[in-house]
mmCIF file of C-alpha atoms in Angstrom:
data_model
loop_
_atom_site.group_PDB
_atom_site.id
_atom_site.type_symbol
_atom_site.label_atom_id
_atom_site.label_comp_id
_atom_site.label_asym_id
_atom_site.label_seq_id
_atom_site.Cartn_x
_atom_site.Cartn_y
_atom_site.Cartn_z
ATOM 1 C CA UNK T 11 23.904 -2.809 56.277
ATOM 2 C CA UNK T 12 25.350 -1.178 53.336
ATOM 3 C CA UNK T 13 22.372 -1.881 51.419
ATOM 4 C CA UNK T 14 20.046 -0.506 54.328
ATOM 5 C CA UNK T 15 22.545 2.501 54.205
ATOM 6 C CA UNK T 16 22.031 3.729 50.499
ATOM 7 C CA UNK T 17 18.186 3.067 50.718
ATOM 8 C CA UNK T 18 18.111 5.549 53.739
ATOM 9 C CA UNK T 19 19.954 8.484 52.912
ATOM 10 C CA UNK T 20 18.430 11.155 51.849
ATOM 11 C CA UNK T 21 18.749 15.003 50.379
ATOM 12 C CA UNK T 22 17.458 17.407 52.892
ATOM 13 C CA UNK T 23 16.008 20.870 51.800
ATOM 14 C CA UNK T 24 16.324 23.022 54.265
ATOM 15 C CA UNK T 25 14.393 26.547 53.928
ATOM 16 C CA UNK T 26 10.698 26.314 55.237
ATOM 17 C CA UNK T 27 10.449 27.814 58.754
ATOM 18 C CA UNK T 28 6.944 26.309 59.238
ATOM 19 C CA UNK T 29 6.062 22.695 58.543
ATOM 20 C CA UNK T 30 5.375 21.560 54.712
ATOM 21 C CA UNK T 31 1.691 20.560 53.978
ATOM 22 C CA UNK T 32 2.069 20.074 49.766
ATOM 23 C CA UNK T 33 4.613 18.984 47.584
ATOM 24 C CA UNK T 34 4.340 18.814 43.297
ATOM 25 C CA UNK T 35 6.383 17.902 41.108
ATOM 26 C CA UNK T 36 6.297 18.707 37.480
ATOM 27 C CA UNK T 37 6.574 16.604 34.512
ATOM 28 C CA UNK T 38 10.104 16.129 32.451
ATOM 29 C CA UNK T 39 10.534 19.538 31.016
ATOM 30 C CA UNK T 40 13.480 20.284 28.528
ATOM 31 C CA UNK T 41 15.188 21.854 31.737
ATOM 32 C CA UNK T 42 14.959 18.783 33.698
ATOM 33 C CA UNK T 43 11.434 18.430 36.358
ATOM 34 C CA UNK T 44 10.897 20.450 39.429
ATOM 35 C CA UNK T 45 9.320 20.676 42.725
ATOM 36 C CA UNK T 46 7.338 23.200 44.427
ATOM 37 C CA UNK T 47 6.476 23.402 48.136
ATOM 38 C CA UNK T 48 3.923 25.051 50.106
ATOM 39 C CA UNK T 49 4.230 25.476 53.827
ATOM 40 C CA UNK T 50 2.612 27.312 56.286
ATOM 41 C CA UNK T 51 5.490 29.735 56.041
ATOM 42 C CA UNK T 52 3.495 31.608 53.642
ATOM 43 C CA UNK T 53 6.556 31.081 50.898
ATOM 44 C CA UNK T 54 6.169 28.517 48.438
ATOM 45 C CA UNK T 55 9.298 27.475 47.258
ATOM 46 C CA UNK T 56 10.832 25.954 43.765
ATOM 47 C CA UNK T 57 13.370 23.763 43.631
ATOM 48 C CA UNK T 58 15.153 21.413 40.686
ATOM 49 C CA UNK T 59 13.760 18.219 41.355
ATOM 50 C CA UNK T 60 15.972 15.745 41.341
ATOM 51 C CA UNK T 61 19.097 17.871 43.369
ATOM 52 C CA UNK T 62 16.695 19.496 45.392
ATOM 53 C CA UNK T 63 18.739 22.227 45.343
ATOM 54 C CA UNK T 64 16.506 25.951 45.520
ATOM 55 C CA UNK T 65 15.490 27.998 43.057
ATOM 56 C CA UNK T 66 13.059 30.402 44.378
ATOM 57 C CA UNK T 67 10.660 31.884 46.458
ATOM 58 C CA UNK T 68 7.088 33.080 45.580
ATOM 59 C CA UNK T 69 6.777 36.102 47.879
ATOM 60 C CA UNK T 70 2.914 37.778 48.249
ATOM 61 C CA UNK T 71 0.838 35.539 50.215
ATOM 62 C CA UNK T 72 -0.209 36.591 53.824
ATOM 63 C CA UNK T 73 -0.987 33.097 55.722
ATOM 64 C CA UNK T 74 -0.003 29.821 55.657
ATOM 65 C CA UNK T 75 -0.004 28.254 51.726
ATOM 66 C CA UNK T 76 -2.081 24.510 51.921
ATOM 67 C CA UNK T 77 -1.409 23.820 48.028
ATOM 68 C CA UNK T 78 0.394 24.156 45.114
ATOM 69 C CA UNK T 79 1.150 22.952 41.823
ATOM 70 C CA UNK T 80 3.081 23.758 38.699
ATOM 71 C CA UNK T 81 1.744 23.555 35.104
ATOM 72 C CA UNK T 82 2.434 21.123 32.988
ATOM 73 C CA UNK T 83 5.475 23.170 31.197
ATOM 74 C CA UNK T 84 6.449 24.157 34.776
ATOM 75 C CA UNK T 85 6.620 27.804 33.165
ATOM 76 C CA UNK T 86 3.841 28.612 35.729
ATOM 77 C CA UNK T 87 3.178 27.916 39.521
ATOM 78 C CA UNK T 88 -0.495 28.440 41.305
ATOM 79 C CA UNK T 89 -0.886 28.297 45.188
ATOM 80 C CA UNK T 90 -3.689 28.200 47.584
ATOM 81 C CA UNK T 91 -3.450 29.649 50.849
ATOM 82 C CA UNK T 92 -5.671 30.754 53.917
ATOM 83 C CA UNK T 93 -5.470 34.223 52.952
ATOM 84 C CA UNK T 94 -8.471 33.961 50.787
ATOM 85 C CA UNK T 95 -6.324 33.783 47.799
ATOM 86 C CA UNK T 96 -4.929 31.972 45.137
ATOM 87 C CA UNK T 97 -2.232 33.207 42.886
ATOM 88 C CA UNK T 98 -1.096 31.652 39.460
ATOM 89 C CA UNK T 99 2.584 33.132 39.376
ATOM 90 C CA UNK T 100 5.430 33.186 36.389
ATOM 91 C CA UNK T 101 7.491 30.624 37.460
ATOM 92 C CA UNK T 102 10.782 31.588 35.952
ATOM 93 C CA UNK T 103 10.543 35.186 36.856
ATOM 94 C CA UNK T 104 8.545 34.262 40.237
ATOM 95 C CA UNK T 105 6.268 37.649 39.718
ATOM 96 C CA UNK T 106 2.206 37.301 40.232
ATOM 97 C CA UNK T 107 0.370 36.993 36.965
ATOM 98 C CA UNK T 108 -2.972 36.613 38.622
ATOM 99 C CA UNK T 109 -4.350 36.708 42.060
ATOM 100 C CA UNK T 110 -8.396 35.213 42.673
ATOM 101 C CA UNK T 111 -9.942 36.410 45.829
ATOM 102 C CA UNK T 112 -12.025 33.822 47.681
ATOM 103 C CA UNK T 113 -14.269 34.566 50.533
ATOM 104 C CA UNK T 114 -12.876 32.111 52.687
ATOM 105 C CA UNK T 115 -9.199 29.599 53.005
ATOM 106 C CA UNK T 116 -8.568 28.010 49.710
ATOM 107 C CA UNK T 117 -7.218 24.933 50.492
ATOM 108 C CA UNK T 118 -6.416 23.245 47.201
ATOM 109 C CA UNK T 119 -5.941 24.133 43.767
ATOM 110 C CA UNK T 120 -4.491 22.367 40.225
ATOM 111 C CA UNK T 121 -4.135 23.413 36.548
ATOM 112 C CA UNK T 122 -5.805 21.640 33.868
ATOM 113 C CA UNK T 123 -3.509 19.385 31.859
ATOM 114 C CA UNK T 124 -3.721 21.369 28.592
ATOM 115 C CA UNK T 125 -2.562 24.558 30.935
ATOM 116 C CA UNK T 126 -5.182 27.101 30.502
ATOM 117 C CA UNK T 127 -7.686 26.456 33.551
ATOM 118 C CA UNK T 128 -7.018 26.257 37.207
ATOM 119 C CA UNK T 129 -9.048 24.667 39.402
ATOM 120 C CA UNK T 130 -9.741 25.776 43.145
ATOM 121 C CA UNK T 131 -11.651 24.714 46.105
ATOM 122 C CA UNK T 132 -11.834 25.142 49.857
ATOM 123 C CA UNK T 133 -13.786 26.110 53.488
ATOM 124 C CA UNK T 134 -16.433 27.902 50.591
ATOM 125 C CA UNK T 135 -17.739 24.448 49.744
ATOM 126 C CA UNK T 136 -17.226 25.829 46.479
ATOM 127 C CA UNK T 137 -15.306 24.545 43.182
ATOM 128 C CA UNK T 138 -14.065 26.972 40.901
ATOM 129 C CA UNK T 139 -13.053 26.753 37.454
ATOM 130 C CA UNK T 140 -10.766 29.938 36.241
ATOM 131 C CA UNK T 141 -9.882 30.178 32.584
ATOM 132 C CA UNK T 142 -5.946 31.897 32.756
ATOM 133 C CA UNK T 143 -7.122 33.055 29.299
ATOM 134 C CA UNK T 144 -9.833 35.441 30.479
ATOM 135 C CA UNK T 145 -8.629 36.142 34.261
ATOM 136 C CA UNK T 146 -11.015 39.405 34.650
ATOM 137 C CA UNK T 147 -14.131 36.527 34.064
ATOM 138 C CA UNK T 148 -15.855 35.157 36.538
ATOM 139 C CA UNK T 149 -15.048 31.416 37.155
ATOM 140 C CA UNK T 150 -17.468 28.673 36.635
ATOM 141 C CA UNK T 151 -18.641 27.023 39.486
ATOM 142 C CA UNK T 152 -19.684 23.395 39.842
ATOM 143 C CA UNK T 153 -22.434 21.894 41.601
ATOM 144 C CA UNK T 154 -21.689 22.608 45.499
ATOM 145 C CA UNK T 155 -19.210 20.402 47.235
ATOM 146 C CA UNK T 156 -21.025 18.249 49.969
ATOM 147 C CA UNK T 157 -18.187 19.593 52.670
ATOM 148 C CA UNK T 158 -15.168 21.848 52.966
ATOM 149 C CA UNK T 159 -12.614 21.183 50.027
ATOM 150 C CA UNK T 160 -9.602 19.228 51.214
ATOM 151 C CA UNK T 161 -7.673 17.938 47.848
ATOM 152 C CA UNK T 162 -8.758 18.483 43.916
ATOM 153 C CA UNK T 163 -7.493 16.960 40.778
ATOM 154 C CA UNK T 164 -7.897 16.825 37.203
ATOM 155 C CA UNK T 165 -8.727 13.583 34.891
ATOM 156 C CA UNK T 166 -9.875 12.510 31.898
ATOM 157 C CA UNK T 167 -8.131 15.040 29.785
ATOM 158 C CA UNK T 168 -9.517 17.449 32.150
ATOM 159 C CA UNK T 169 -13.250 16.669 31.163
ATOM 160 C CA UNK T 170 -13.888 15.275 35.093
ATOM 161 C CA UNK T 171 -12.744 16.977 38.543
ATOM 162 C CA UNK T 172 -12.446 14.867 41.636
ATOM 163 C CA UNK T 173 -12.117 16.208 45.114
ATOM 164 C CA UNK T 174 -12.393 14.721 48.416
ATOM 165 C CA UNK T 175 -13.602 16.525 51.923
ATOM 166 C CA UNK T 176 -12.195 17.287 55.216
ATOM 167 C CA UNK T 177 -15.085 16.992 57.099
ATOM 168 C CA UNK T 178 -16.505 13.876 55.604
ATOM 169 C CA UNK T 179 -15.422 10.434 53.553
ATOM 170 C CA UNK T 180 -15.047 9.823 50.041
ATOM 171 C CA UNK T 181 -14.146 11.546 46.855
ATOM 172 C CA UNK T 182 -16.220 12.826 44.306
ATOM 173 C CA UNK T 183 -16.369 13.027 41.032
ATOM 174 C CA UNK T 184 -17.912 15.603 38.656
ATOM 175 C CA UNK T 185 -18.563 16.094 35.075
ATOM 176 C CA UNK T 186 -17.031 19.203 33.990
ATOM 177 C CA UNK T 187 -19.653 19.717 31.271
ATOM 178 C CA UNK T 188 -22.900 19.169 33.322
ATOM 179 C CA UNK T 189 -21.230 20.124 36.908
ATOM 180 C CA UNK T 190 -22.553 17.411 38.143
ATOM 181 C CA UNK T 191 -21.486 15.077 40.719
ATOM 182 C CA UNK T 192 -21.078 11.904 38.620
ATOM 183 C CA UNK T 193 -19.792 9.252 40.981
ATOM 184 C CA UNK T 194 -18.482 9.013 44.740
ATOM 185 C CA UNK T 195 -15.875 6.660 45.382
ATOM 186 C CA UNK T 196 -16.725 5.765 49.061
ATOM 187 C CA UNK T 197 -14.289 6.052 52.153
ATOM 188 C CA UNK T 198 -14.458 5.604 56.136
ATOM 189 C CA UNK T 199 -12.811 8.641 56.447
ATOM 190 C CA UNK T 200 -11.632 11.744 54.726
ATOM 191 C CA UNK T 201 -9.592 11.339 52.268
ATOM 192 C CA UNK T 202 -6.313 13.602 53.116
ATOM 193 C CA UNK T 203 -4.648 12.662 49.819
ATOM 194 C CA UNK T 204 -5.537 12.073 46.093
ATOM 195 C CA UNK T 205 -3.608 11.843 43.233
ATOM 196 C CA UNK T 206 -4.484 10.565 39.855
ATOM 197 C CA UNK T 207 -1.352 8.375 38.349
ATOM 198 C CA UNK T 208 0.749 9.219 35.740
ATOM 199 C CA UNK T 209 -0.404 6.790 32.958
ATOM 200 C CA UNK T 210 -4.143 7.820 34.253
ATOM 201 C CA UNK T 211 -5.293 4.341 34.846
ATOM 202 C CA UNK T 212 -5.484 4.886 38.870
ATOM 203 C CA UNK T 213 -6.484 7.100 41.049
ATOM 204 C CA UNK T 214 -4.947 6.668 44.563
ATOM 205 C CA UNK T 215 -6.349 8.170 48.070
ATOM 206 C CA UNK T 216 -5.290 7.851 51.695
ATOM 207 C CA UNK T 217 -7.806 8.189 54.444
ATOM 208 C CA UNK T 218 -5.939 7.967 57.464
ATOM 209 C CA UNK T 219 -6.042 4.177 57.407
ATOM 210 C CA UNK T 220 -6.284 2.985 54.282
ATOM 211 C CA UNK T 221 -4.477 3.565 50.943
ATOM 212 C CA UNK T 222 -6.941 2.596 48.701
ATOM 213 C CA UNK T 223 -6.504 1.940 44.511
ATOM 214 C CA UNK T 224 -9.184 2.661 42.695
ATOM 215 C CA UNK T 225 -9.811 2.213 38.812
ATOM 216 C CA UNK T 226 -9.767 6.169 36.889
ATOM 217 C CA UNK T 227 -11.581 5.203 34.435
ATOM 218 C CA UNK T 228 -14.081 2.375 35.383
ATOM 219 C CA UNK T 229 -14.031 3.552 39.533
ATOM 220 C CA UNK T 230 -13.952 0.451 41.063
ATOM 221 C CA UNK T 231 -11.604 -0.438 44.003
ATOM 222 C CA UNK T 232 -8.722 -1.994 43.071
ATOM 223 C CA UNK T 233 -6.835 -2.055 46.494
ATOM 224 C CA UNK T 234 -7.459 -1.437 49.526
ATOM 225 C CA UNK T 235 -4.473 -1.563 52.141
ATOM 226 C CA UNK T 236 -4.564 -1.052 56.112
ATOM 227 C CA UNK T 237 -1.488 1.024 57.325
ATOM 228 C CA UNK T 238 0.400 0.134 60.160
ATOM 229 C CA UNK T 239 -0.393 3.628 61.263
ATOM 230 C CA UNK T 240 -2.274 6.939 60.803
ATOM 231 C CA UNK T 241 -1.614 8.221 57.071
ATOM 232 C CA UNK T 242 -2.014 11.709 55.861
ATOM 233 C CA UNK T 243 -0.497 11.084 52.052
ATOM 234 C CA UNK T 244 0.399 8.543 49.252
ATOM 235 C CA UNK T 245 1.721 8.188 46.145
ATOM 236 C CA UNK T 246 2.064 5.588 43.276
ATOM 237 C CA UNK T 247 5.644 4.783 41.513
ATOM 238 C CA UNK T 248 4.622 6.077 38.137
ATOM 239 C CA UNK T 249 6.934 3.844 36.068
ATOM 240 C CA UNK T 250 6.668 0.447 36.464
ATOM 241 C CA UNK T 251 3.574 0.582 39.168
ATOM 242 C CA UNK T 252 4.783 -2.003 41.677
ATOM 243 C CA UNK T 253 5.190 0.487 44.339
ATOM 244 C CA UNK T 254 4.101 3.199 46.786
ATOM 245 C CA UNK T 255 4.807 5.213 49.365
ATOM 246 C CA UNK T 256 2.991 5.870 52.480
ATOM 247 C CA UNK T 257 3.417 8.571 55.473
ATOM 248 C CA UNK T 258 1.887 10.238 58.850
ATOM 249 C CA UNK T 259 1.940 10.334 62.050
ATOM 250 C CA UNK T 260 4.615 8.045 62.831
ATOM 251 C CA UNK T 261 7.096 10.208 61.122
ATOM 252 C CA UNK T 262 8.379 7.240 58.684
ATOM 253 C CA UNK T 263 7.796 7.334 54.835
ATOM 254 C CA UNK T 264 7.005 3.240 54.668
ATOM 255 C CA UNK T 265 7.005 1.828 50.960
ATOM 256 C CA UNK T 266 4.596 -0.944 49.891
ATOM 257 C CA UNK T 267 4.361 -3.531 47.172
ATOM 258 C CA UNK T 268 1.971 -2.175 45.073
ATOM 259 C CA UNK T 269 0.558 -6.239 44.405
ATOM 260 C CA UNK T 270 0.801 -7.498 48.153
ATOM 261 C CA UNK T 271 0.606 -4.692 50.187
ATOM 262 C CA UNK T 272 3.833 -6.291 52.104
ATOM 263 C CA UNK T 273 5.984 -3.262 53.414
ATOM 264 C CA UNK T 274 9.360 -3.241 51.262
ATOM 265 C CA UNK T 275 11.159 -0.236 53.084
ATOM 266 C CA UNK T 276 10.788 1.937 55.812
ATOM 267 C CA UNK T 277 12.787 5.399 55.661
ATOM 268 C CA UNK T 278 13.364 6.994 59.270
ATOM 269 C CA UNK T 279 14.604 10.749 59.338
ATOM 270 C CA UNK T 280 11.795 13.541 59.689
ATOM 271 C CA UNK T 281 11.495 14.846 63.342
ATOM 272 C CA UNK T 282 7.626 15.334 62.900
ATOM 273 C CA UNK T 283 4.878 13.579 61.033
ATOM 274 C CA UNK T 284 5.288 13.441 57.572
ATOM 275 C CA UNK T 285 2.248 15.522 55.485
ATOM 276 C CA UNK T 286 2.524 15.513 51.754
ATOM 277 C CA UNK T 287 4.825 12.204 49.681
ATOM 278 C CA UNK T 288 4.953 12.436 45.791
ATOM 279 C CA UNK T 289 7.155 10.228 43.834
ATOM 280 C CA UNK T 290 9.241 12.274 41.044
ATOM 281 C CA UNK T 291 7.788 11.692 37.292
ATOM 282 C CA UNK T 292 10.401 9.070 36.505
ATOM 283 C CA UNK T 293 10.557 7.411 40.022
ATOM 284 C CA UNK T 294 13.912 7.589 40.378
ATOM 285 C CA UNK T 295 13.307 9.445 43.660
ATOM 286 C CA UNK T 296 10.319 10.691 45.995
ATOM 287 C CA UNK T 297 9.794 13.192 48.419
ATOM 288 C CA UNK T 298 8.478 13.571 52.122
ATOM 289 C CA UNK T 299 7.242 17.183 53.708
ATOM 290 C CA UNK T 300 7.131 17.453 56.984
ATOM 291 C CA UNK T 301 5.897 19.087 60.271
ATOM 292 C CA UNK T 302 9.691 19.249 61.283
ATOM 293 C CA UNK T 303 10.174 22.427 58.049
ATOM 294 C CA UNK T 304 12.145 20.249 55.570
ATOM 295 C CA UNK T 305 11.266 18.371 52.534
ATOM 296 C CA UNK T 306 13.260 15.344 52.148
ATOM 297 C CA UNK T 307 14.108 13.701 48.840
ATOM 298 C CA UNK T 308 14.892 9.606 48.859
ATOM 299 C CA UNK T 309 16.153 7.057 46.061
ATOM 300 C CA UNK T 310 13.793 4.968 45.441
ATOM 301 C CA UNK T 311 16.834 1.780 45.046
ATOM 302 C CA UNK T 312 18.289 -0.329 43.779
ATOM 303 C CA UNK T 313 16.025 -1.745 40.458
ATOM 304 C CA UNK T 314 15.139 -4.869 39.957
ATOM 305 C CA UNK T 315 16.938 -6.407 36.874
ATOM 306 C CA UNK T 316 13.796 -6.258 34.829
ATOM 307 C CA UNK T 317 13.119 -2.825 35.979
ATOM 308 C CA UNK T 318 17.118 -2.080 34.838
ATOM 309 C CA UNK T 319 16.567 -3.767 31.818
ATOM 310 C CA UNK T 320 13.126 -1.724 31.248
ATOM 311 C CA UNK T 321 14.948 1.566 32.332
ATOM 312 C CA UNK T 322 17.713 1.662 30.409
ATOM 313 C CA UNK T 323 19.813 4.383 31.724
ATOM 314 C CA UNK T 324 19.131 4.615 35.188
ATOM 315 C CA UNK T 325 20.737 7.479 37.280
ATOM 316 C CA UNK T 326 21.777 9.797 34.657
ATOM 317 C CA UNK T 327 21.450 13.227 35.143
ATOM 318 C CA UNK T 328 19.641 14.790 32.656
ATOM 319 C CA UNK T 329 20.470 18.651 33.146
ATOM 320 C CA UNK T 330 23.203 19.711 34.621
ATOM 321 C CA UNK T 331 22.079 21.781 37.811
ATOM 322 C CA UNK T 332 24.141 24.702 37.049
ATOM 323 C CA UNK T 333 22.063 24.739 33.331
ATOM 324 C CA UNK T 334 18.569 24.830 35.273
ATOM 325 C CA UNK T 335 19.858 27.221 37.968
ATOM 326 C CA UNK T 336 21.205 29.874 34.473
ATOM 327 C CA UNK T 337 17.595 29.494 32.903
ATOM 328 C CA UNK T 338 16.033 31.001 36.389
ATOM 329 C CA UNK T 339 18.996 33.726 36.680
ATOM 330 C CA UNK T 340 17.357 36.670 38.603
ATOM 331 C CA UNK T 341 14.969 34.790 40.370
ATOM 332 C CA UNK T 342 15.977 35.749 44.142
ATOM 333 C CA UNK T 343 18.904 33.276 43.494
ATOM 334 C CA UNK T 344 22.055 33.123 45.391
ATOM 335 C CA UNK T 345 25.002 30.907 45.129
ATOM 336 C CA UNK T 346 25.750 32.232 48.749
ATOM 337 C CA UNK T 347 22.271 30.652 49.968
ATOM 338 C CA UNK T 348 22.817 27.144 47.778
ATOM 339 C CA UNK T 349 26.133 26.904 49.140
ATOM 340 C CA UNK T 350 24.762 26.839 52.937
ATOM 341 C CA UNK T 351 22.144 24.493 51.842
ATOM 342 C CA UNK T 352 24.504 21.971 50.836
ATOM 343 C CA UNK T 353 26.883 22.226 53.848
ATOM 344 C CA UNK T 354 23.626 21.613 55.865
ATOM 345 C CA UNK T 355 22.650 18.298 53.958
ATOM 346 C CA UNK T 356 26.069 17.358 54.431
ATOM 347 C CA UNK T 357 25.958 17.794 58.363
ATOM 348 C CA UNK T 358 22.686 15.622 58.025
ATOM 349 C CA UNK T 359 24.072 13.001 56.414
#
């Protein structure tokens, strides 16, 4: 019971008044890692990643936000909304830096890994390519997307883009020289998920229902897993591998062996289905969004002893939450509104 106890338990972030379709989190920074949220609130919010506590609000879009992500510094944010926008923004200031018009809802959007390109794509069919170091240029497009864009991502030291559909299956792949369309790892359905792992050696996609493994570099399927229900998002444990997480309709975020398939965990706590899961860059932790408005963080457990042993220090905090919270001073912070927040997870609990 005890054990079952500590597993379950997690930090809920309150702030969202709409339900939570994306969740990011950064890589280990100097200041510790972060997460950003988009919601159809219109308000994409930062928080420090592993307290969950807030740091800010990025206030300018006018309808609901489907995507966001921070750069690899986390010095900058980018969002993608269905106001026919999407805004790069200063992340410690939370001010606009650039805003590209769209003729139609952007749903998803990602920076390049060396920082200085953002990629975009949504109901246009189109993908975009900005360079952040010439914002007033036109972006380069890439050959036409078969359907309406639903996720995009980055790999191979940015020199291919994948992206997936929402009206159709599979995920494609294109070569960001030619702009060509360079492989299509096949699906049922749409693919509502995709994330490329840490280490880059997997790419991993949920379509509803199937989380599915497949090989970054080679593209072959690895894995293929049914769920025991309707999926919307996934994510790989980027440390040791042997894990993911899994979550939909059902409202549970389930967690997998990543070798067998064989459900390890099942966490029970959002009021609506869950849409967006990413495990934190270490794996200490992962996160749930919601239809129900909150973003829940979870522990990922107790290690194994060879995970321990492989670890190290597990559990130590590396920044002080009061030293991330100083570096953002000024950024629509206040105590008053963390203070709240915490009594709230408290009542949860």
């Amino acid at each position: 019971m005890d054990n079952k106890k500590k597993v379950a338990v997690p930090l809920v972030c309150h702030g969202h008044s709409r339900p939570v379709v994306d969740l990011f989190y950064s890589p280990v920074t100097p200041d510790g890692f972060f997460l950003i949220s988009a919601s159809k609130d219109s308000s994409p919010m930062l928080r420090n990643g592993e307290t969950g506590d807030w740091i800010g609000t990025f206030e300018g879009h006018k309808g609901a936000v489907w995507s966001c992500c921070l750069d690899t510094n986390a010095l900058r944010a980018a969002t993608a909304s269905a106001d026919f926008s999407a805004k790069v923004w200063d992340a410690l200031s939370g001010d606009v830096l650039h805003a590209f018009e769209h003729k139609h809802i952007v749903r998803a959007c990602a920076f390049s890994e060396d920082t200085h390109l953002l990629l975009t794509g949504g109901v246009e069919k189109v993908i975009r390519i900005y360079d952040l170091n010439r914002p007033d240029a036109p972006p380069r497009e890439v050959d036409k997307s078969p359907g309406s864009v639903r996720t995009a991502a980055w790999l191979h030291s940015d020199q291919t883009i994948l992206s997936s559909c929402t009206d159709m299956g599979g995920v494609r792949l294109w070569d960001v020289r030619t702009g060509k369309i360079v492989q299509t790892l096949e699906t049922k359905s749409s693919v509502t998920s995709s994330e490329v792992s840490q280490d880059g050696r997997y790419i991993t996609t949920a379509d509803g229902s199937t989380v599915k493994f497949w090989d970054a570099n080679y593209f072959g399927l690895v894995k293929s897993y049914n769920m025991p229900c309707t999926v919307e998002s996934a994510s790989l444990e980027p440390k040791f591998g042997n894990k993911f997480i899994a979550g939909g309709e059902d409202m549970w975020v389930h967690v997998f062996d990543f070798h067998t398939g064989e459900e390890i965990a099942c966490n029970k706590g959002h009021h609506g289905p869950v849409h967006c899961l990413r495990f934190s860059p270490g794996g200490e932790s992962y996160a749930s969004g919601s239809e129900d408005g909150t973003i829940r963080i979870w522990q990922t457990g107790p290690l194994t002893p060879d995970e321990a042993e492989a670890n190290g220090s597990v559990g130590k905090v590396k920044v002080p939450a009061e030293e991330v919270s100083h570096k953002f001073e000024g950024f629509h912070i206040t105590e008053e509104g963390k203070a709240k927040e915490k009594e709230e997870a408290a009542v949860n609990e």
